[in-house]
Amino acid sequence: MEFNTKVATADAVKADCVAVGLYADGELTAAARRIDAASKGAVAAAVKSGDATGKRGNAVMLRNLPGVASPRVLLLGLGKSDEFTDKAFADAVRTAVRSAGAGVKDLAISVSDWKLRGRDHAWQARTLAMAARETVFRTDELKSKKDDNGPRVAQIVLLTDARDAHAEQGLKEGIAIANGAALAKRLGNLPGNVCTPSYLGEQARELGKEWKLGVEVFDRKDIEKLKMGSFLSVTRGSAEPPRLIVARYHGAAKSQAPIVLVGKGITFDSGGISLKPGAAMDEMKFDMCGAASVLGTLRAVAEMKLKVNVIGVIAACENLPSGTATKPGDIVTSMSGQTIEVLNTDAEGRLILCDALTYAERFKPAAVIDIATLTGACVVALGEVNSGLFATDDSLADELLKAARVALDPAWRMPVEEDYQEQLKSNFADMANIGAPGKAGAVIAACFLARFTKAYKWAHLDIAGTAWKSGSAKGATGRPVPLLANFLMKQAAVGGRQ
Ligand code: BES
Ligand code: MN
Ligand code: ZN
């Protein structure tokens, strides 16, 4: 899907379809008024007939209006003008692309006259590109017959009053972020027998070639040399070899400390000896979505050529039961030297992340953010709307929350406090890998990770509820690529964290 800006009015632009907005209280946007005037009242008539309600989600197609250059006019309901939100904006774009119909290849759309408080043309263009791309995303790589019933829009033309460099820049950013999110979705949706740890390593290498990232892929021997005993304990039961993937993007001076993104890359989580119940276990192929979001974010950052240094660190392996698998009660030594009693082999994400987090110290990072489908408890707490944000640094947390809002990729802050640490007490090792069942599971997991992140500013995103959808819409969401990309855009704009 391509995106362009064009200086033209809605009535004069020639496209397969031109989309304009109208509000639920009968108020027309400027573009809708122009169409109405040119067509001698066609819009007013559509409103009067009751077809065009202006309500959110309502879309009415008018054809061959006199005085209008495009053969189709799509009237998009924006809802009440004083209730028009950021999300309503993105929803209206999605509705436009979905309602365009099979005959529409190029869709012109006027959005600059949609009343949004505090959002500029760059934001509008960026959000438009992301929302439109999301609507046409398909996973049919492994289908022998490709899906052929979705929207066919190939080009979106954003109408502007005058040449608008901010809108052009916003489109470019939106496309880059959408490309990053699409990569994360694609990898997330691939099954465990295709998307193995080695496959993730190869994908990182390819990404490196295409976008000039420095990529290193470490195998089991290298991981042993690094003394990542906790990471290795998770991969023990599996025949598929583990990988530690490091990918570096240099957009700023070498002297500028990097932001390190650490991703959980469990390519299948059966629970190990603490085996999960069978229902919906297939969804545990999505347990590498944190890793996928790291690669997706790197892609977006590289395409935007952001002036910031970013390093992705991914710990990738499977969690399977077998005669060689780690058993409940086993005690392992992490790279940090701290020992861990593995009371539940299904709490494996923290076991691989803790070693990746220790590894991150060597980069002397400005900040480290880990991204993980870490706990079912986070899904209980926040559902599939907000990612759980845990941070030991308030300013880092605030910046991430701000980025989350701007990106329409919401996150909600949760606590990481000393008092919870008690739950991780072990009689036999420095700590246990789980706390008391049913008590603040997402917080306990974050508190476990906090023990390995004392050397730098750290935040943790638990994306267990937000990385994929279940049911008929089953599939990876590409989150939190938009959140992370927006955060890094801000970091680049202010010249990095000090
Ligand atoms: N990958 C899961 C977390 C998960 C579960 C994400 C369901 C999304 C949906 C993780 O490895 C896990 O199994 N966590 C356990 C931890 C428990 C044993 C302390 C969980 O949440 O049940
Ligand atoms: Mn697990
Ligand atoms: Zn897991």
Coordinates of C-alpha atoms and ligand atoms in Angstrom, one line a residue:
M1 CA 0.0 0.0 0.0
E2 CA 1.4 3.4 -1.0
F3 CA 0.7 6.8 0.5
N4 CA 1.0 10.2 -1.0
T5 CA -0.1 13.7 -0.1
K6 CA -1.8 15.9 -2.7
V7 CA -2.8 19.6 -2.7
A8 CA -6.4 19.3 -3.8
T9 CA -9.9 19.8 -2.6
A10 CA -12.3 16.8 -2.0
D11 CA -14.6 17.8 -4.9
A12 CA -11.8 18.4 -7.4
V13 CA -9.5 15.4 -6.7
K14 CA -9.7 12.5 -9.1
A15 CA -9.5 9.2 -7.4
D16 CA -11.5 5.9 -7.4
C17 CA -13.1 7.2 -4.2
V18 CA -12.8 10.2 -2.0
A19 CA -13.6 9.9 1.7
V20 CA -14.9 12.8 3.8
G21 CA -16.1 13.0 7.4
L22 CA -19.3 14.0 9.0
Y23 CA -20.3 14.3 12.7
A24 CA -23.2 12.8 14.5
D25 CA -24.7 16.1 15.4
G26 CA -25.3 16.9 11.7
E27 CA -22.2 19.0 11.3
L28 CA -20.2 18.5 8.2
T29 CA -16.4 18.8 7.9
A30 CA -15.1 21.4 5.5
A31 CA -14.4 18.7 2.9
A32 CA -18.0 17.3 3.2
R33 CA -19.4 20.9 2.8
R34 CA -17.4 21.3 -0.4
I35 CA -18.8 18.1 -1.8
D36 CA -22.3 19.1 -0.7
A37 CA -21.9 22.5 -2.4
A38 CA -20.4 21.0 -5.6
S39 CA -23.1 18.4 -5.9
K40 CA -26.0 20.8 -5.0
G41 CA -26.9 19.1 -1.7
A42 CA -26.1 15.4 -2.2
V43 CA -24.5 15.2 1.3
A44 CA -27.4 17.0 3.0
A45 CA -29.8 14.6 1.2
A46 CA -27.9 11.6 2.4
V47 CA -28.1 12.9 5.9
K48 CA -31.8 13.8 5.6
S49 CA -32.7 10.3 4.3
G50 CA -31.2 8.8 7.4
D51 CA -28.6 6.8 5.5
A52 CA -25.6 8.9 6.7
T53 CA -26.0 9.1 10.4
G54 CA -22.5 10.5 11.2
K55 CA -22.3 7.9 14.0
R56 CA -18.9 6.2 14.5
G57 CA -18.6 3.3 12.1
N58 CA -21.3 4.5 9.8
A59 CA -20.1 4.7 6.1
V60 CA -22.3 5.6 3.1
M61 CA -21.1 5.4 -0.5
L62 CA -22.5 7.9 -2.9
R63 CA -21.9 7.5 -6.7
N64 CA -21.5 9.8 -9.7
L65 CA -22.3 13.0 -7.9
P66 CA -22.5 16.0 -10.3
G67 CA -19.7 18.5 -9.9
V68 CA -17.4 16.0 -8.1
A69 CA -14.4 14.6 -10.0
S70 CA -14.2 11.2 -8.3
P71 CA -16.9 8.6 -9.1
R72 CA -17.4 7.6 -5.5
V73 CA -17.8 9.7 -2.3
L74 CA -17.5 7.8 1.0
L75 CA -19.3 9.6 3.9
L76 CA -17.6 8.6 7.1
G77 CA -19.3 8.9 10.5
L78 CA -17.0 10.5 13.0
G79 CA -19.4 10.5 16.0
K80 CA -20.1 13.6 18.0
S81 CA -17.6 16.4 17.3
D82 CA -16.9 17.1 21.0
E83 CA -16.3 13.4 21.6
F84 CA -13.9 12.9 18.7
T85 CA -10.9 11.1 20.1
D86 CA -7.5 9.9 18.9
K87 CA -9.0 6.4 18.7
A88 CA -12.1 7.6 16.8
F89 CA -9.7 9.1 14.3
A90 CA -7.9 5.7 13.7
D91 CA -11.2 3.9 13.7
A92 CA -12.6 6.2 11.0
V93 CA -9.5 5.5 8.8
R94 CA -10.0 1.7 9.3
T95 CA -13.7 2.0 8.4
A96 CA -12.8 4.0 5.2
V97 CA -10.3 1.4 4.0
R98 CA -12.7 -1.5 4.8
S99 CA -15.7 0.2 3.2
A100 CA -14.0 1.3 0.0
G101 CA -15.1 -1.9 -1.8
A102 CA -13.3 -4.1 -4.3
G103 CA -13.3 -1.5 -7.1
V104 CA -11.4 1.1 -5.2
K105 CA -7.6 1.0 -5.9
D106 CA -6.8 4.6 -5.0
L107 CA -8.6 6.3 -2.1
A108 CA -8.3 10.0 -1.5
I109 CA -9.1 11.1 2.1
S110 CA -9.4 14.4 3.8
V111 CA -8.5 14.3 7.5
S112 CA -7.0 17.7 8.2
D113 CA -10.4 19.1 8.9
W114 CA -11.2 16.4 11.5
K115 CA -11.3 18.3 14.9
L116 CA -8.7 16.8 17.2
R117 CA -7.3 18.6 20.2
G118 CA -3.5 18.6 20.5
R119 CA -2.7 16.5 17.4
D120 CA -0.9 18.0 14.5
H121 CA -0.8 17.1 10.8
A122 CA 2.3 14.9 11.3
W123 CA 0.4 12.8 14.0
Q124 CA -2.7 12.6 11.7
A125 CA -0.6 11.4 8.8
R126 CA 1.4 8.9 10.9
T127 CA -1.8 7.5 12.5
L128 CA -3.5 7.3 9.1
A129 CA -0.7 5.3 7.5
M130 CA -0.6 2.9 10.5
A131 CA -4.3 2.4 10.7
A132 CA -4.7 1.9 6.9
R133 CA -1.9 -0.6 6.7
E134 CA -3.2 -2.6 9.7
T135 CA -6.5 -3.0 7.9
V136 CA -5.0 -4.7 4.8
F137 CA -2.6 -6.9 6.8
R138 CA -3.0 -10.6 5.9
T139 CA -1.3 -13.8 7.0
D140 CA -1.5 -16.1 4.1
E141 CA 2.1 -17.1 3.7
L142 CA 1.4 -20.7 4.6
K143 CA -2.0 -21.0 2.7
S144 CA -1.8 -22.6 -0.7
K145 CA -4.8 -20.5 -1.8
K146 CA -4.4 -16.8 -0.9
D147 CA -7.2 -14.9 0.8
D148 CA -8.8 -12.7 -1.7
N149 CA -11.7 -11.1 0.0
G150 CA -10.2 -8.2 1.9
P151 CA -9.9 -4.5 0.9
R152 CA -8.0 -3.8 -2.3
V153 CA -6.9 -0.3 -1.7
A154 CA -3.4 0.1 -3.1
Q155 CA -2.9 3.8 -2.8
I156 CA -4.0 6.3 -0.2
V157 CA -3.9 10.0 -1.1
L158 CA -3.9 12.4 1.8
L159 CA -5.5 15.7 0.8
T160 CA -3.9 18.8 2.1
D161 CA -4.6 22.6 1.7
A162 CA -1.0 23.5 0.8
R163 CA 2.2 21.6 0.5
D164 CA 2.6 20.1 3.9
A165 CA 6.1 18.8 4.9
H166 CA 4.9 17.7 8.3
A167 CA 2.2 15.5 6.7
E168 CA 4.7 14.0 4.3
Q169 CA 7.1 13.3 7.1
G170 CA 4.2 11.8 9.2
L171 CA 3.3 9.4 6.4
K172 CA 6.9 8.2 6.1
E173 CA 7.0 7.6 9.9
G174 CA 3.7 5.8 9.8
I175 CA 4.8 3.5 7.0
A176 CA 8.1 2.7 8.8
I177 CA 6.2 1.9 12.0
A178 CA 3.6 -0.1 10.1
N179 CA 6.4 -2.1 8.4
G180 CA 7.9 -2.8 11.8
A181 CA 4.6 -3.9 13.3
A182 CA 3.9 -6.1 10.2
L183 CA 7.3 -7.8 10.7
A184 CA 6.4 -8.5 14.3
K185 CA 3.0 -9.8 13.3
R186 CA 4.4 -12.0 10.6
L187 CA 6.9 -13.6 13.0
G188 CA 4.4 -13.9 15.7
N189 CA 1.9 -15.7 13.5
L190 CA 4.4 -18.2 12.2
P191 CA 4.1 -21.6 13.9
G192 CA 6.6 -23.1 16.3
N193 CA 7.9 -25.6 13.7
V194 CA 8.8 -22.8 11.3
C195 CA 9.7 -19.9 13.6
T196 CA 12.3 -21.7 15.7
P197 CA 15.2 -20.0 17.6
S198 CA 17.5 -20.5 14.6
Y199 CA 14.9 -19.1 12.3
L200 CA 14.7 -15.9 14.5
G201 CA 18.5 -15.7 14.2
E202 CA 18.3 -16.0 10.4
Q203 CA 15.6 -13.3 10.3
A204 CA 17.7 -11.0 12.4
R205 CA 20.7 -11.6 10.1
E206 CA 18.5 -10.7 7.0
L207 CA 17.2 -7.7 8.8
G208 CA 20.8 -6.7 9.5
K209 CA 21.7 -7.0 5.8
E210 CA 18.8 -5.0 4.6
W211 CA 19.0 -2.2 7.2
K212 CA 22.7 -2.2 8.0
L213 CA 22.4 -3.5 11.5
G214 CA 25.3 -5.2 13.2
V215 CA 24.0 -8.7 14.0
E216 CA 25.5 -11.4 16.1
V217 CA 23.8 -14.8 16.6
F218 CA 25.3 -16.9 19.5
D219 CA 24.7 -20.7 19.7
R220 CA 24.6 -23.0 22.7
K221 CA 28.4 -23.1 23.1
D222 CA 28.6 -19.3 23.1
I223 CA 25.8 -19.2 25.6
E224 CA 27.6 -21.7 27.8
K225 CA 30.7 -19.6 27.7
L226 CA 28.7 -16.6 28.9
K227 CA 27.6 -18.8 31.8
M228 CA 23.9 -18.2 31.2
G229 CA 22.9 -21.1 33.4
S230 CA 19.4 -19.8 33.9
F231 CA 18.7 -19.4 30.1
L232 CA 20.2 -22.8 29.4
S233 CA 18.0 -24.5 32.0
V234 CA 15.0 -23.6 29.9
T235 CA 16.3 -25.0 26.7
R236 CA 17.4 -28.4 28.2
G237 CA 14.3 -30.3 27.3
S238 CA 14.3 -29.3 23.7
A239 CA 16.0 -30.7 20.6
E240 CA 15.8 -27.3 18.9
P241 CA 19.1 -25.4 19.7
P242 CA 18.8 -22.0 21.5
R243 CA 20.0 -18.7 20.2
L244 CA 21.1 -15.4 21.8
I245 CA 20.6 -12.7 19.2
V246 CA 22.2 -9.2 19.4
A247 CA 21.3 -6.6 16.7
R248 CA 22.7 -3.1 16.8
Y249 CA 21.5 0.0 15.1
H250 CA 23.8 3.1 15.1
G251 CA 22.0 6.3 14.3
A252 CA 23.8 8.6 16.7
A253 CA 27.4 9.3 17.8
K254 CA 29.3 6.2 19.1
S255 CA 29.7 8.0 22.4
Q256 CA 25.9 8.2 23.0
A257 CA 24.7 5.5 25.3
P258 CA 22.3 3.1 23.6
I259 CA 18.8 2.1 24.5
V260 CA 18.7 -1.7 24.9
L261 CA 15.6 -3.6 24.0
V262 CA 15.5 -7.1 25.5
G263 CA 12.9 -9.6 24.0
K264 CA 11.5 -12.8 25.3
G265 CA 11.8 -15.3 22.4
I266 CA 10.2 -18.6 23.6
T267 CA 9.2 -20.0 20.2
F268 CA 6.9 -22.5 21.9
D269 CA 6.0 -22.6 25.6
S270 CA 4.5 -26.0 26.6
G271 CA 5.3 -25.2 30.3
G272 CA 8.0 -27.9 30.3
I273 CA 7.7 -30.5 33.1
S274 CA 5.1 -28.2 34.7
L275 CA 3.1 -28.9 31.6
K276 CA 0.3 -26.5 30.6
P277 CA -3.3 -27.7 30.1
G278 CA -4.1 -28.6 26.5
A279 CA -6.8 -26.0 25.7
A280 CA -5.5 -23.3 23.4
M281 CA -1.9 -24.4 23.9
D282 CA -1.3 -23.6 20.3
E283 CA -1.3 -19.9 21.3
M284 CA 2.0 -20.5 23.1
K285 CA 3.6 -20.1 19.7
F286 CA 3.1 -16.4 20.3
D287 CA 5.4 -16.6 23.3
M288 CA 8.1 -15.0 21.2
C289 CA 6.2 -11.8 20.5
G290 CA 8.5 -9.8 22.7
A291 CA 11.4 -10.9 20.5
A292 CA 9.4 -10.1 17.4
S293 CA 8.6 -6.6 18.7
V294 CA 12.3 -6.0 19.2
L295 CA 13.1 -6.9 15.6
G296 CA 10.0 -4.9 14.4
T297 CA 11.1 -1.8 16.3
L298 CA 14.7 -2.0 15.0
R299 CA 13.3 -2.2 11.5
A300 CA 11.1 0.9 12.1
V301 CA 13.9 2.8 13.7
A302 CA 16.3 2.0 10.8
E303 CA 13.7 2.9 8.2
M304 CA 13.1 6.3 9.9
K305 CA 16.9 6.7 10.3
L306 CA 16.4 7.9 13.8
K307 CA 19.4 9.6 15.4
V308 CA 19.6 7.3 18.3
N309 CA 21.5 4.1 19.2
V310 CA 19.4 1.0 19.8
I311 CA 20.6 -2.5 20.6
G312 CA 18.2 -5.5 20.5
V313 CA 19.0 -8.5 22.7
I314 CA 16.9 -11.6 22.2
A315 CA 17.0 -14.8 24.2
A316 CA 15.3 -17.5 22.0
C317 CA 14.6 -21.1 22.9
E318 CA 11.7 -23.6 23.3
N319 CA 10.2 -24.7 26.6
L320 CA 9.5 -28.5 26.3
P321 CA 9.3 -31.5 28.6
S322 CA 11.6 -34.4 28.1
G323 CA 14.0 -36.7 30.0
T324 CA 16.7 -34.0 29.9
A325 CA 14.3 -31.1 30.9
T326 CA 14.8 -29.0 34.0
K327 CA 12.6 -30.4 36.9
P328 CA 10.7 -28.5 39.6
G329 CA 13.1 -28.0 42.5
D330 CA 16.3 -27.9 40.3
I331 CA 18.6 -25.0 41.2
V332 CA 20.4 -23.1 38.5
T333 CA 23.1 -20.4 38.5
S334 CA 22.3 -17.3 36.5
M335 CA 25.0 -15.3 34.6
S336 CA 24.8 -12.7 37.4
G337 CA 26.0 -15.4 39.9
Q338 CA 22.6 -15.4 41.7
T339 CA 21.1 -18.9 42.2
I340 CA 17.5 -19.7 41.4
E341 CA 15.3 -22.5 42.6
V342 CA 13.0 -23.5 39.6
L343 CA 9.8 -24.3 41.5
N344 CA 7.7 -24.1 38.3
T345 CA 9.3 -24.7 34.9
D346 CA 6.4 -22.8 33.3
A347 CA 7.8 -19.6 34.7
E348 CA 10.5 -19.8 32.1
G349 CA 10.3 -16.3 30.6
R350 CA 12.0 -14.7 33.6
L351 CA 14.7 -17.4 33.5
I352 CA 15.8 -16.5 30.0
L353 CA 15.3 -12.8 30.5
C354 CA 17.4 -12.5 33.6
D355 CA 20.5 -13.6 31.8
A356 CA 19.8 -11.4 28.8
L357 CA 19.3 -8.5 31.2
T358 CA 22.7 -9.2 32.8
Y359 CA 24.2 -9.4 29.4
A360 CA 22.8 -5.9 28.6
E361 CA 25.0 -4.4 31.3
R362 CA 28.0 -4.5 29.0
F363 CA 26.5 -1.9 26.7
K364 CA 26.5 0.7 29.5
P365 CA 22.9 1.5 28.4
A366 CA 21.0 4.8 28.9
A367 CA 18.0 2.6 29.6
V368 CA 17.0 -1.1 29.1
I369 CA 13.4 -2.0 28.3
D370 CA 12.4 -5.7 28.2
I371 CA 9.3 -6.9 26.3
A372 CA 7.8 -10.2 27.2
T373 CA 4.6 -12.2 27.1
L374 CA 5.4 -12.9 30.7
T375 CA 2.4 -13.7 32.8
G376 CA -1.2 -14.9 32.6
A377 CA -1.7 -12.8 35.7
C378 CA -1.1 -9.6 33.6
V379 CA -4.0 -10.7 31.3
V380 CA -6.2 -11.1 34.4
A381 CA -5.2 -7.6 35.6
L382 CA -5.3 -5.6 32.4
G383 CA -7.0 -7.7 29.7
E384 CA -6.1 -7.2 26.1
V385 CA -6.2 -3.3 26.2
N386 CA -3.2 -2.2 28.2
S387 CA 0.3 -3.7 28.3
G388 CA 1.6 -3.8 31.8
L389 CA 4.4 -1.3 32.4
F390 CA 6.8 -1.8 35.3
A391 CA 9.7 0.5 35.9
T392 CA 12.1 1.4 38.7
D393 CA 12.7 4.8 37.1
D394 CA 9.8 7.3 37.1
S395 CA 10.9 9.5 34.3
L396 CA 11.5 6.5 32.0
A397 CA 8.0 5.2 33.0
D398 CA 6.4 8.6 32.2
E399 CA 8.1 8.8 28.8
L400 CA 6.9 5.3 27.9
L401 CA 3.4 6.1 29.0
K402 CA 3.3 9.2 26.9
A403 CA 4.6 7.3 23.9
A404 CA 1.9 4.7 24.5
R405 CA -0.8 7.3 24.4
V406 CA 0.6 9.1 21.3
A407 CA 0.9 5.7 19.5
L408 CA -2.6 4.5 20.5
D409 CA -0.7 1.5 21.9
P410 CA -1.8 1.9 25.6
A411 CA 0.1 0.8 28.6
W412 CA -0.7 1.0 32.3
R413 CA 1.8 1.3 35.1
M414 CA 2.0 -1.4 37.7
P415 CA 4.2 -1.5 40.8
V416 CA 7.6 -3.0 41.4
E417 CA 8.2 -2.7 45.1
E418 CA 10.5 -4.1 47.7
D419 CA 7.7 -5.5 49.8
Y420 CA 6.7 -8.0 47.1
Q421 CA 10.2 -9.5 47.0
E422 CA 9.5 -11.5 50.1
Q423 CA 7.4 -13.9 48.0
L424 CA 10.5 -15.0 46.0
K425 CA 12.3 -16.3 49.1
S426 CA 13.7 -19.8 48.7
N427 CA 15.0 -22.1 51.5
F428 CA 17.7 -23.5 49.1
A429 CA 18.8 -20.8 46.7
D430 CA 19.1 -17.0 46.4
M431 CA 15.5 -16.9 45.1
A432 CA 12.6 -19.0 43.8
N433 CA 11.3 -18.4 40.3
I434 CA 7.6 -18.0 41.5
G435 CA 5.7 -16.5 44.3
A436 CA 2.5 -17.5 46.1
P437 CA -0.1 -18.7 43.6
G438 CA -2.9 -16.1 42.8
K439 CA -1.0 -13.2 44.4
A440 CA 0.1 -10.4 42.1
G441 CA 1.7 -12.8 39.6
A442 CA 2.6 -10.1 37.1
V443 CA 4.2 -7.9 39.8
I444 CA 6.2 -10.9 41.2
A445 CA 7.6 -11.7 37.8
A446 CA 8.7 -8.0 37.4
C447 CA 10.2 -8.1 40.9
F448 CA 12.2 -11.2 39.9
L449 CA 13.6 -9.3 36.9
A450 CA 14.3 -6.2 39.0
R451 CA 16.9 -8.3 40.8
F452 CA 19.0 -8.4 37.6
T453 CA 18.6 -4.8 36.5
K454 CA 20.4 -2.8 39.3
A455 CA 23.1 -1.5 37.0
Y456 CA 20.9 0.7 34.8
K457 CA 17.5 2.4 34.3
W458 CA 15.0 -0.3 33.5
A459 CA 11.5 -0.8 32.4
H460 CA 9.5 -4.0 31.6
L461 CA 6.5 -4.4 29.4
D462 CA 4.3 -7.4 30.0
I463 CA 2.5 -7.9 26.7
A464 CA 0.9 -11.2 27.6
G465 CA -2.6 -9.7 27.0
T466 CA -1.8 -7.4 24.1
A467 CA 0.7 -9.2 21.8
W468 CA -2.0 -11.3 20.1
K469 CA -5.7 -11.8 19.8
S470 CA -7.5 -15.1 20.4
G471 CA -10.8 -16.5 18.9
S472 CA -11.9 -15.8 15.4
A473 CA -9.5 -12.8 15.1
K474 CA -6.6 -15.0 16.3
G475 CA -3.3 -13.4 15.3
A476 CA -0.4 -11.3 16.5
T477 CA -1.1 -7.6 16.9
G478 CA 2.4 -6.2 16.3
R479 CA 2.2 -4.4 19.7
P480 CA 4.2 -2.8 21.3
V481 CA 6.1 -1.7 18.2
P482 CA 4.2 1.5 17.9
L483 CA 4.8 2.4 21.5
L484 CA 8.5 1.6 21.3
A485 CA 9.0 3.4 18.0
N486 CA 7.3 6.5 19.3
F487 CA 9.4 6.4 22.5
L488 CA 12.6 6.2 20.4
M489 CA 11.4 9.0 18.0
K490 CA 11.2 11.2 21.1
Q491 CA 14.6 10.1 22.4
A492 CA 16.1 10.9 19.0
A493 CA 14.5 14.3 18.9
V494 CA 15.9 15.3 22.3
G495 CA 19.3 13.9 21.5
G496 CA 19.1 10.8 23.6
R497 CA 18.9 10.2 27.3
Q498 CA 21.6 11.8 29.4
Ligands
BES1 N1 4.1 -17.4 28.4 C1 3.5 -17.6 29.7 C2 2.6 -16.4 30.0 C3 1.2 -16.4 29.3 C4 0.2 -17.2 29.7 C5 1.0 -15.4 28.4 C6 -1.0 -17.1 29.1 C7 -0.2 -15.3 27.7 C8 -1.2 -16.1 28.1 C9 4.5 -17.7 30.8 O1 5.7 -18.4 30.4 C10 3.9 -18.5 31.9 O2 3.6 -19.7 31.6 N2 3.7 -17.9 33.0 C11 3.1 -18.6 34.1 C12 3.8 -18.2 35.4 C13 3.4 -18.9 36.6 C14 3.8 -20.4 36.5 C15 4.0 -18.3 37.8 C16 1.6 -18.1 34.2 O3 1.4 -16.9 34.0 O4 0.8 -19.0 34.4
MN2 MN 5.5 -20.5 30.7
ZN3 ZN 6.2 -18.3 28.4

